[in-house]
Coordinates of N, CA, C and O and ligand atoms in Angstrom, one line a residue:
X1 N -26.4 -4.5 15.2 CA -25.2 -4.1 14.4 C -24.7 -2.7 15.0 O -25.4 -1.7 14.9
X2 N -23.8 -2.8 15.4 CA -22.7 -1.5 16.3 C -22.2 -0.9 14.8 O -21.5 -1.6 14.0
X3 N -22.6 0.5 14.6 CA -21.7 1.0 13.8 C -21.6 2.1 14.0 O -22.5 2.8 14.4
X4 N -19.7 2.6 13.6 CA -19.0 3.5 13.3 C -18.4 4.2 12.2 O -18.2 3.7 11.1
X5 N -18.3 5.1 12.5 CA -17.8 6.2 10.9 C -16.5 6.9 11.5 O -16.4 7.4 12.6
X6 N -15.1 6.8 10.5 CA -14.2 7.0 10.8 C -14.1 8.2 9.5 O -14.1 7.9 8.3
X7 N -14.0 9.6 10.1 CA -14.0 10.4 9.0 C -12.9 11.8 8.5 O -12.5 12.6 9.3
X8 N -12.7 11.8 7.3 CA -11.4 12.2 7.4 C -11.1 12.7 5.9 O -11.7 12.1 5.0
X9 N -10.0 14.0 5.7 CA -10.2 14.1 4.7 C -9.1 12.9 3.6 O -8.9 12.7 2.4
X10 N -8.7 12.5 4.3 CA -7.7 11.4 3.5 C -6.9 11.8 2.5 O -6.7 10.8 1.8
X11 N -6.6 12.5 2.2 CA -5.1 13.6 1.4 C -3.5 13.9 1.7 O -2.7 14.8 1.6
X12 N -3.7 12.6 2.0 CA -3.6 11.1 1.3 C -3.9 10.5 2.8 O -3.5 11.1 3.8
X13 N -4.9 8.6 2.8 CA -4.5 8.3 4.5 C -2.8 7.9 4.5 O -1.9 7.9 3.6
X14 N -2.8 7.6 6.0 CA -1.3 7.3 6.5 C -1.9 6.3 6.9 O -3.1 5.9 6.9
X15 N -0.4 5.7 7.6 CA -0.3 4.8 8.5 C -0.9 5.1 10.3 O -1.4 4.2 11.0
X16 N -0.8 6.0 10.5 CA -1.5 6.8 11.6 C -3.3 6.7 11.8 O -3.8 6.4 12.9
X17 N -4.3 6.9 10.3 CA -5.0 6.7 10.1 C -5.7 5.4 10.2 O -6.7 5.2 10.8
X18 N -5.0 4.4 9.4 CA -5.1 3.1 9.3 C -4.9 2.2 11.0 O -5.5 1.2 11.4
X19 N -4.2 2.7 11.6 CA -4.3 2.1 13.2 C -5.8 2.4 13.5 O -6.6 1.6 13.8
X20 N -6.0 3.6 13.5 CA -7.1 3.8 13.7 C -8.5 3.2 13.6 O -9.4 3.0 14.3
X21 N -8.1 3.0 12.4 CA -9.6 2.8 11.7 C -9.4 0.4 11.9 O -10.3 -0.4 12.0
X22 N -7.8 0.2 11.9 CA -8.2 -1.2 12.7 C -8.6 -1.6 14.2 O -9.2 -2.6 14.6
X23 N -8.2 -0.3 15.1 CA -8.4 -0.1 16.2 C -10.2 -0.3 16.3 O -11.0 -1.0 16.9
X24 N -10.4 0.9 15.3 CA -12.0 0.9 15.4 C -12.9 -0.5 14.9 O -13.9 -0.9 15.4
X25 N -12.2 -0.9 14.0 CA -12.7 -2.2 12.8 C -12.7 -3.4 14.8 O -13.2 -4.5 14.7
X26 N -12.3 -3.0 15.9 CA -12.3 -4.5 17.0 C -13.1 -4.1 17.6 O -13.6 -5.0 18.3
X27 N -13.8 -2.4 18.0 CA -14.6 -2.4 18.6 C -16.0 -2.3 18.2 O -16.9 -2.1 19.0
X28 N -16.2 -2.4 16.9 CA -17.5 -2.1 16.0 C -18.1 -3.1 15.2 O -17.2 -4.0 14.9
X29 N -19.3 -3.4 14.7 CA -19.5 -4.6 14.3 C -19.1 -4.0 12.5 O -18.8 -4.7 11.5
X30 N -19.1 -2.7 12.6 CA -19.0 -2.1 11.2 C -18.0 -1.0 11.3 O -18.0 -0.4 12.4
X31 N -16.8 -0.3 9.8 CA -16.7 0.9 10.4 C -17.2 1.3 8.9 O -17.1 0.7 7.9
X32 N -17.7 2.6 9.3 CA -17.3 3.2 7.5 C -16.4 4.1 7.5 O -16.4 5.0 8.3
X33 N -15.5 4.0 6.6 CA -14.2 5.2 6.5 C -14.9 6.2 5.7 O -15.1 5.7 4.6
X34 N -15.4 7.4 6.0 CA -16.1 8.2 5.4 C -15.2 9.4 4.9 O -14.6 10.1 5.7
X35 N -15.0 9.6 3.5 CA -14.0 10.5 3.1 C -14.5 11.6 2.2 O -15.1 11.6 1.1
X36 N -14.2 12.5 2.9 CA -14.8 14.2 2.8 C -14.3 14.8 2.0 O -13.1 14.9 2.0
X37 N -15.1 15.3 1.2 CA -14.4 17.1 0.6 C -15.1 17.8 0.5 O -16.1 17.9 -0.2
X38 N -14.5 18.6 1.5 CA -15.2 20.1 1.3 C -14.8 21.0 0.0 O -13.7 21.5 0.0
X39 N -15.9 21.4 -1.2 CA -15.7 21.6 -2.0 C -14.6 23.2 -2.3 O -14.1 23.6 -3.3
X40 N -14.8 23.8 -0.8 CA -14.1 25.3 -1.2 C -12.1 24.7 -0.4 O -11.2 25.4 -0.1
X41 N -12.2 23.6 -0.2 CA -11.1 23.1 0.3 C -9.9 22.7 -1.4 O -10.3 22.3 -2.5
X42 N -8.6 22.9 -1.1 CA -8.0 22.2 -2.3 C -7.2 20.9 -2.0 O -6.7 20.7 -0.9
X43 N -7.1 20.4 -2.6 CA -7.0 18.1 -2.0 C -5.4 18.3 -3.1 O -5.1 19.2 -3.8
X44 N -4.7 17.3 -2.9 CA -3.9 17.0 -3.4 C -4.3 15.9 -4.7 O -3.9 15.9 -5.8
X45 N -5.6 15.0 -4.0 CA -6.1 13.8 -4.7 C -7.2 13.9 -5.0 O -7.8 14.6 -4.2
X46 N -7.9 13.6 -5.8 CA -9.3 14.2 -5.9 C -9.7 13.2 -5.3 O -8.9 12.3 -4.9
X47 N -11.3 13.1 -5.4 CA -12.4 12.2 -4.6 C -12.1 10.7 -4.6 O -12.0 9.9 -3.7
X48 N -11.8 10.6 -5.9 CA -12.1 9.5 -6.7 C -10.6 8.8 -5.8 O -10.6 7.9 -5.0
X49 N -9.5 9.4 -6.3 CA -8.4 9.3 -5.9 C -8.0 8.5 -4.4 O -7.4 7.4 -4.3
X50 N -8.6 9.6 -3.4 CA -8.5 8.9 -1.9 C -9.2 8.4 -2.0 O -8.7 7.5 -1.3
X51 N -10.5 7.8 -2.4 CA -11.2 6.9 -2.2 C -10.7 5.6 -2.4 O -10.7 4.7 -1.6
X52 N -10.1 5.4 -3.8 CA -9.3 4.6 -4.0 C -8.3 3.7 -3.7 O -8.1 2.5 -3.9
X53 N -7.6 4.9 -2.9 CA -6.3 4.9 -2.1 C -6.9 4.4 -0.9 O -6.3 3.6 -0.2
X54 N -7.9 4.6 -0.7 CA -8.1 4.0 0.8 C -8.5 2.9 0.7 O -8.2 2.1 1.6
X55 N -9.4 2.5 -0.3 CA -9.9 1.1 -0.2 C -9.3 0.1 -0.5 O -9.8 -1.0 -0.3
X56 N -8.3 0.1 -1.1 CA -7.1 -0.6 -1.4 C -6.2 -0.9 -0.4 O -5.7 -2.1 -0.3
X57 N -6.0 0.5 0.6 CA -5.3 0.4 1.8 C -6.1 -0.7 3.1 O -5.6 -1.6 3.7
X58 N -7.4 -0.1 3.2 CA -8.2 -1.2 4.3 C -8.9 -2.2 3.8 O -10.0 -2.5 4.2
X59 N -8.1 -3.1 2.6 CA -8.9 -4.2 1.7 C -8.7 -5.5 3.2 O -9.6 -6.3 3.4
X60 N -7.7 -5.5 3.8 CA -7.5 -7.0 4.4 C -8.7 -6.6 6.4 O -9.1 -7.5 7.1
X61 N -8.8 -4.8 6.5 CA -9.4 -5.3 7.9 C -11.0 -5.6 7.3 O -11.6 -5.4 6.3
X62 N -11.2 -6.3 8.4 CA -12.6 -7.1 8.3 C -13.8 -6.1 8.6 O -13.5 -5.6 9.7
X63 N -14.7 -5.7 8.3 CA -16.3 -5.0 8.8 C -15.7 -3.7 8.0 O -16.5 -2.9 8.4
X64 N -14.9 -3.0 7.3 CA -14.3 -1.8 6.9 C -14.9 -1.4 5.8 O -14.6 -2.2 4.9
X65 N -15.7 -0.5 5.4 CA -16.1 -0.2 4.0 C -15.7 1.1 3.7 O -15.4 1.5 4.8
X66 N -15.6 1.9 2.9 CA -14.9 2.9 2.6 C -16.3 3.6 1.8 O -17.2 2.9 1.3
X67 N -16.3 5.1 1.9 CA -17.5 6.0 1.4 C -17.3 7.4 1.3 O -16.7 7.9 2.3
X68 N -17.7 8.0 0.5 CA -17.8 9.3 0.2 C -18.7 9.8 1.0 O -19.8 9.3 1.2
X69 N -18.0 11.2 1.8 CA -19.0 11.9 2.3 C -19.6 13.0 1.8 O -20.7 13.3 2.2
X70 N -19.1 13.7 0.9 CA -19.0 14.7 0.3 C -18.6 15.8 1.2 O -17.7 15.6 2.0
X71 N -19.4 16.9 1.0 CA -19.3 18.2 2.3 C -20.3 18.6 2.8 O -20.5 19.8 2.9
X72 N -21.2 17.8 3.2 CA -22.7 17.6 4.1 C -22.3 17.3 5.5 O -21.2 16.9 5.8
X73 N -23.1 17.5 6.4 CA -22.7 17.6 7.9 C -22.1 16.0 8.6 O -22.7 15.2 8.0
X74 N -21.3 15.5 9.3 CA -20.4 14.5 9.4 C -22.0 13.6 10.5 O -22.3 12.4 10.6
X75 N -22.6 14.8 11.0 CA -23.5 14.1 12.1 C -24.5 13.5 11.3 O -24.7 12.4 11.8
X76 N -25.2 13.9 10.1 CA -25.9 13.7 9.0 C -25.7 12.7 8.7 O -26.6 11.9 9.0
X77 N -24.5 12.4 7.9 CA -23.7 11.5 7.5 C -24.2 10.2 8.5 O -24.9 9.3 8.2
X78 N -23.5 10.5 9.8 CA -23.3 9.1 10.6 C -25.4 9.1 10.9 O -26.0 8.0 10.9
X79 N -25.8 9.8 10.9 CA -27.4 9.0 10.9 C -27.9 8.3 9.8 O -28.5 7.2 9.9
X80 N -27.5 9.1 8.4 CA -28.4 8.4 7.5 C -27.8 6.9 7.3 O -28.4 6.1 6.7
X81 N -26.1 6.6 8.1 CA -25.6 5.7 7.9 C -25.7 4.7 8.8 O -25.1 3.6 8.8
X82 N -26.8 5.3 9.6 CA -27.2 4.5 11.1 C -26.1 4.2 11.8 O -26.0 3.3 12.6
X83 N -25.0 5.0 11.7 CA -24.1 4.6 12.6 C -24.2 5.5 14.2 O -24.7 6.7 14.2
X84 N -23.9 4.9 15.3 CA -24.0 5.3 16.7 C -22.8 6.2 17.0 O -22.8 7.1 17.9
X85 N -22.0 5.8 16.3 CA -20.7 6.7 17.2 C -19.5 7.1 15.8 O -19.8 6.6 14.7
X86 N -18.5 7.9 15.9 CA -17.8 8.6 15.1 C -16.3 8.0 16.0 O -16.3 7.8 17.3
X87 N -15.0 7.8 15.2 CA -14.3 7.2 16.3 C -13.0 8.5 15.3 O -13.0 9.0 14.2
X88 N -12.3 8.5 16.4 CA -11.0 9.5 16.0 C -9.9 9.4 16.6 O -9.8 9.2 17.8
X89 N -8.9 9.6 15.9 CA -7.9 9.4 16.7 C -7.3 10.6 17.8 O -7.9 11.7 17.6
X90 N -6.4 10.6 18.6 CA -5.9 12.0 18.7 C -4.2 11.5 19.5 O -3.6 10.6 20.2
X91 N -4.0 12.5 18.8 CA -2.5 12.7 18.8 C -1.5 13.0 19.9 O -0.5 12.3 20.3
X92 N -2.4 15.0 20.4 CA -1.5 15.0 21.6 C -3.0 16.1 21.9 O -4.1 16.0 21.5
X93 N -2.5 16.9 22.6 CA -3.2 17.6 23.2 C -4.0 19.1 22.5 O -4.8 19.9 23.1
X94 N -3.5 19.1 21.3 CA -4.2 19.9 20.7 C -5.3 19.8 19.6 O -6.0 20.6 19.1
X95 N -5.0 18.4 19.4 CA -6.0 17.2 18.7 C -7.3 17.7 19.7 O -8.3 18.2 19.2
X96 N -7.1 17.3 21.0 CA -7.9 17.2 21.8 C -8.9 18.6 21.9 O -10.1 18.8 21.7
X97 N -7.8 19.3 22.2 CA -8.9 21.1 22.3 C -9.2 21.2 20.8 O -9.8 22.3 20.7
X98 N -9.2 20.7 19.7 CA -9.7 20.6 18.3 C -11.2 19.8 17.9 O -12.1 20.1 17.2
X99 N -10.7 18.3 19.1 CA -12.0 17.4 18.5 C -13.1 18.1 19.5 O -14.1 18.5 19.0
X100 N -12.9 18.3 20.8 CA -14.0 17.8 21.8 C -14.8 19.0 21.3 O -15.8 18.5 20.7
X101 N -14.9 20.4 21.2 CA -16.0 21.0 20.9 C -17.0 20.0 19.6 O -18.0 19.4 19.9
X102 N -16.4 20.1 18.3 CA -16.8 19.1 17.5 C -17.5 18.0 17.8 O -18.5 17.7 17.0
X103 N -17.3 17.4 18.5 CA -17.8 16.2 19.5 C -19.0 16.5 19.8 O -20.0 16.0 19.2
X104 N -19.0 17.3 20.6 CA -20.5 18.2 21.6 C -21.3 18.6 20.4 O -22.5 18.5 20.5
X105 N -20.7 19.2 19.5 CA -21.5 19.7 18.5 C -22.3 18.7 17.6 O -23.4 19.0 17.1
X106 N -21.4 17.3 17.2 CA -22.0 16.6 16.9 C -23.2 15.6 17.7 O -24.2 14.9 17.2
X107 N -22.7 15.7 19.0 CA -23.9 15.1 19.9 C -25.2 15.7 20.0 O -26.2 15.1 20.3
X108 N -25.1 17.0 19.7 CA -26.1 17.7 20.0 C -27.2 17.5 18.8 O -28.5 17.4 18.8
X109 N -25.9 17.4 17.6 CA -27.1 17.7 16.4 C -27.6 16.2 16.2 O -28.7 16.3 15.6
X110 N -27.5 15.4 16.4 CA -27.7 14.2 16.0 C -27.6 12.9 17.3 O -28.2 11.8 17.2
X111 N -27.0 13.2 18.2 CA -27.0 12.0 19.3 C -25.9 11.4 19.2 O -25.5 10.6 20.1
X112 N -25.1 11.6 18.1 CA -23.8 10.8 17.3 C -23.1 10.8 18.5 O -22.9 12.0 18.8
X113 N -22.3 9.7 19.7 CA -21.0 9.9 20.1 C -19.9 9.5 19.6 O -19.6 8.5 18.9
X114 N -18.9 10.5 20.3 CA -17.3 10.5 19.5 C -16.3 9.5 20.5 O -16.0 9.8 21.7
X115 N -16.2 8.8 20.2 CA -15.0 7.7 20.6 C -13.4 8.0 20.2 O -12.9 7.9 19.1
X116 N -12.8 8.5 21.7 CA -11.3 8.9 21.1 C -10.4 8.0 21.2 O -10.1 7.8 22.4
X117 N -9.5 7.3 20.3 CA -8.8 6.4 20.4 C -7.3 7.7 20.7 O -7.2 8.9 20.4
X118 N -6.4 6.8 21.3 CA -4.9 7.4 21.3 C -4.5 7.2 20.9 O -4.4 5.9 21.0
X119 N -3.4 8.0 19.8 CA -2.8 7.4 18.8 C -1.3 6.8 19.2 O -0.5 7.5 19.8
X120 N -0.9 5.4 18.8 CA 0.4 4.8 19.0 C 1.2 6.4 19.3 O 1.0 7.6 18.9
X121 N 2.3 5.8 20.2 CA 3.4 7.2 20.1 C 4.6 7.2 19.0 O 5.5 8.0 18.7
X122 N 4.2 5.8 18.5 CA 5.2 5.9 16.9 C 4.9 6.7 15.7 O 5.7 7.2 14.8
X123 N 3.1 6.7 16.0 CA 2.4 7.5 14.6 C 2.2 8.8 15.0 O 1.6 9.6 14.3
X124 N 2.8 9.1 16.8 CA 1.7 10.5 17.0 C 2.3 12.0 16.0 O 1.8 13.1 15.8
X125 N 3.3 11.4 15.6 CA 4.0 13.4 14.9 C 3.1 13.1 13.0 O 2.9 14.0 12.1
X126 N 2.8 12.1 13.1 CA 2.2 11.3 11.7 C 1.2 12.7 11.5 O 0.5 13.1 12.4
X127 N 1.2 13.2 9.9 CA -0.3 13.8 9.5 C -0.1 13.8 8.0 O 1.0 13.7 7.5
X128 N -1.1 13.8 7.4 CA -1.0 14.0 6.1 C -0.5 15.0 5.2 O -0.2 14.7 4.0
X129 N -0.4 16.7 5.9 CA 0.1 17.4 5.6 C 1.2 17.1 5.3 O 1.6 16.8 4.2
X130 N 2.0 17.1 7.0 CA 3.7 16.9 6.9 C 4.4 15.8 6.0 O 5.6 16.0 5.6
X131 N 3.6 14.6 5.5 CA 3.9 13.6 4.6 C 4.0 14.8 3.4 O 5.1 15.4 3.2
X132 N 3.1 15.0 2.7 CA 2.9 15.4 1.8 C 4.1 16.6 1.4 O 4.4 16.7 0.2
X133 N 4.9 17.4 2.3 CA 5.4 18.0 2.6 C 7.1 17.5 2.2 O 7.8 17.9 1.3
X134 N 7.2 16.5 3.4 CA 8.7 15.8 3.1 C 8.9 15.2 1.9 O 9.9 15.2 1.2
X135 N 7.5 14.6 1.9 CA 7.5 13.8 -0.2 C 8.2 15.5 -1.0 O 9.4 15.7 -1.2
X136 N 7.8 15.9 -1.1 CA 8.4 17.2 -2.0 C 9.6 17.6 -1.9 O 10.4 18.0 -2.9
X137 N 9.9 17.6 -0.7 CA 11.8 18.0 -0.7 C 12.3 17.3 -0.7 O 13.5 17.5 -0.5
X138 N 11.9 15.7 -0.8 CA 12.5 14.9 -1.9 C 12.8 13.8 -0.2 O 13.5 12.7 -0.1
X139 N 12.1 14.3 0.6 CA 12.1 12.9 1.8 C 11.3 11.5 1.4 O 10.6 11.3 0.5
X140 N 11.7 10.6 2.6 CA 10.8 9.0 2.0 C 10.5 9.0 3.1 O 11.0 9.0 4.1
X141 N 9.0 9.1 2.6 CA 7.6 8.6 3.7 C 7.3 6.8 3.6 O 6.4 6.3 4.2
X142 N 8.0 6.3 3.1 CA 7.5 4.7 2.6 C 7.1 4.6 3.7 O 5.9 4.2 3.8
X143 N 8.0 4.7 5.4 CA 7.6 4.0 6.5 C 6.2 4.6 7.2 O 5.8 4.2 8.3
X144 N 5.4 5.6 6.5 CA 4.4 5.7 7.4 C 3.2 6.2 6.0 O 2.4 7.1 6.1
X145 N 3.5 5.3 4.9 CA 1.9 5.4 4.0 C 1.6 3.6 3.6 O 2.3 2.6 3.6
X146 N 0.5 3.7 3.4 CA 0.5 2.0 2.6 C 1.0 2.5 1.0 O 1.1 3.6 0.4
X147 N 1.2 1.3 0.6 CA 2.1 1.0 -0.9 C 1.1 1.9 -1.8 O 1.5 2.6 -2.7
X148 N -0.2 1.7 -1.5 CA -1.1 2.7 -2.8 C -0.7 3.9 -2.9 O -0.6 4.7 -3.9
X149 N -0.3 4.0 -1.8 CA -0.4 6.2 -0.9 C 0.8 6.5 -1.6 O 1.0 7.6 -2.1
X150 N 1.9 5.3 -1.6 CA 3.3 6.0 -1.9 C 3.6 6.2 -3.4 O 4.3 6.9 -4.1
X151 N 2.5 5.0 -3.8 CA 2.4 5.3 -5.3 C 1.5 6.2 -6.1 O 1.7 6.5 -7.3
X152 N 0.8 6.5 -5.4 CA 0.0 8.0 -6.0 C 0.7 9.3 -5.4 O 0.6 10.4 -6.0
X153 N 1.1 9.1 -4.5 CA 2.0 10.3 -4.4 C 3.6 10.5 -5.5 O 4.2 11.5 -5.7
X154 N 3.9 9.3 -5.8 CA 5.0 9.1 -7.0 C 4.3 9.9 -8.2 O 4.7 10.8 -8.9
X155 N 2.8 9.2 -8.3 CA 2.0 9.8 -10.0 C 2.0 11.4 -9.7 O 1.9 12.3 -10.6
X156 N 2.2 11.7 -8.3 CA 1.6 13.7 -8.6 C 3.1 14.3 -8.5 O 3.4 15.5 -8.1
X157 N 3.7 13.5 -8.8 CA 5.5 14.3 -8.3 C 5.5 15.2 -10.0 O 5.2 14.5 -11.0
X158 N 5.6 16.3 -10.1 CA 6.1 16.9 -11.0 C 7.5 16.6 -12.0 O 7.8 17.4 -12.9
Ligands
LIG1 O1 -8.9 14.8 7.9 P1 -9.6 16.1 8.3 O2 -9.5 17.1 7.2 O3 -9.1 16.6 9.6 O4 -11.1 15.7 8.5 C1 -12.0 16.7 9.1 C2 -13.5 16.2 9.1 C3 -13.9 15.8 7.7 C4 -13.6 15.1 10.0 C5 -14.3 17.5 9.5 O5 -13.9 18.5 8.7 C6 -15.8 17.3 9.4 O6 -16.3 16.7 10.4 N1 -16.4 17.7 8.3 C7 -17.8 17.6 8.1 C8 -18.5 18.9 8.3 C9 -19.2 19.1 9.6 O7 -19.9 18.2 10.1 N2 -18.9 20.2 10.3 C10 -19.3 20.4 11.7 C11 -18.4 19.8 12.7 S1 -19.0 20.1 14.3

């Protein structure tokens, strides 16, 4: 069993994310979408929330399970979950000088390797910030959340 952890804080996932994690779901016999909160961090959605959101979103790819990581080490995480490798997407080039230290650090602590997928150049300006962002000044993200994401971002509109 080949397994992968796709991890992230998911606040809220995208469409950007979701390539990803089907990208990862053809090279893995497993992935787990492992969804983090670091507790001194502030989320738009709480735990319960993106978890939700996400498993709703990756209910149709096949080997995909969705999990809490809390805020314990991601290398940690991918051992106790017997997974071999961590897969991520990257964007452009500053994704890049962001993951690879990370990467090394995680290899080190644990053996974990990082698999970098490239993200479509439709989804590459895609993040969850900037969504979250345009939803407020009153822009439509419909084209890059799944239907859960756009409706829980409707429930937090003031
Ligand atoms: O979606 P995000 O917020 O960019 O996800 C970041 C995440 C969760 C992948 C990253 O913060 C992480 O790996 N957190 C776990 C803590 C950890 O292992 N830190 C050491 C990294 S070398």
């Amino acid at each position: 069993m080949r397994r992968a952890v796709c991890p992230g804080s998911f606040d809220p996932l995208h469409h950007g994310h979701l390539e990803v994690i089907a990208r990862a779901a053809k090279l893995f016999d497993e992935v787990i979408v492992a969804v983090s909160t670091n507790y001194s961090k502030t989320y738009r959605f709480t735990e319960d929330e993106r978890l939700e959101m996400t498993r709703e979103a990756v209910a149709d790819i096949e080997g995909v399970r969705v999990e809490p990581m809390g805020d314990g080490l991601l290398a940690d995480f991918c051992r106790e979950q017997g997974a071999e490798a961590i897969v991520k997407g990257i964007r452009n080039a500053q994704d890049f000088n962001y993951e690879v230290p990370m990467a090394l650090m995680n290899r080190h602590l644990t053996g974990v390797e990082t698999v970098f997928l490239p993200a479509e150049s439709a989804m590459s300006h895609v993040s969850s910030t900037m969504i979250k962002e345009v939803f407020d000044l009153g822009g439509d993200v419909a084209a890059f959340v799944p239907g859960a994401v756009l409706a829980g971002l409707e429930r937090t509109r003031s």
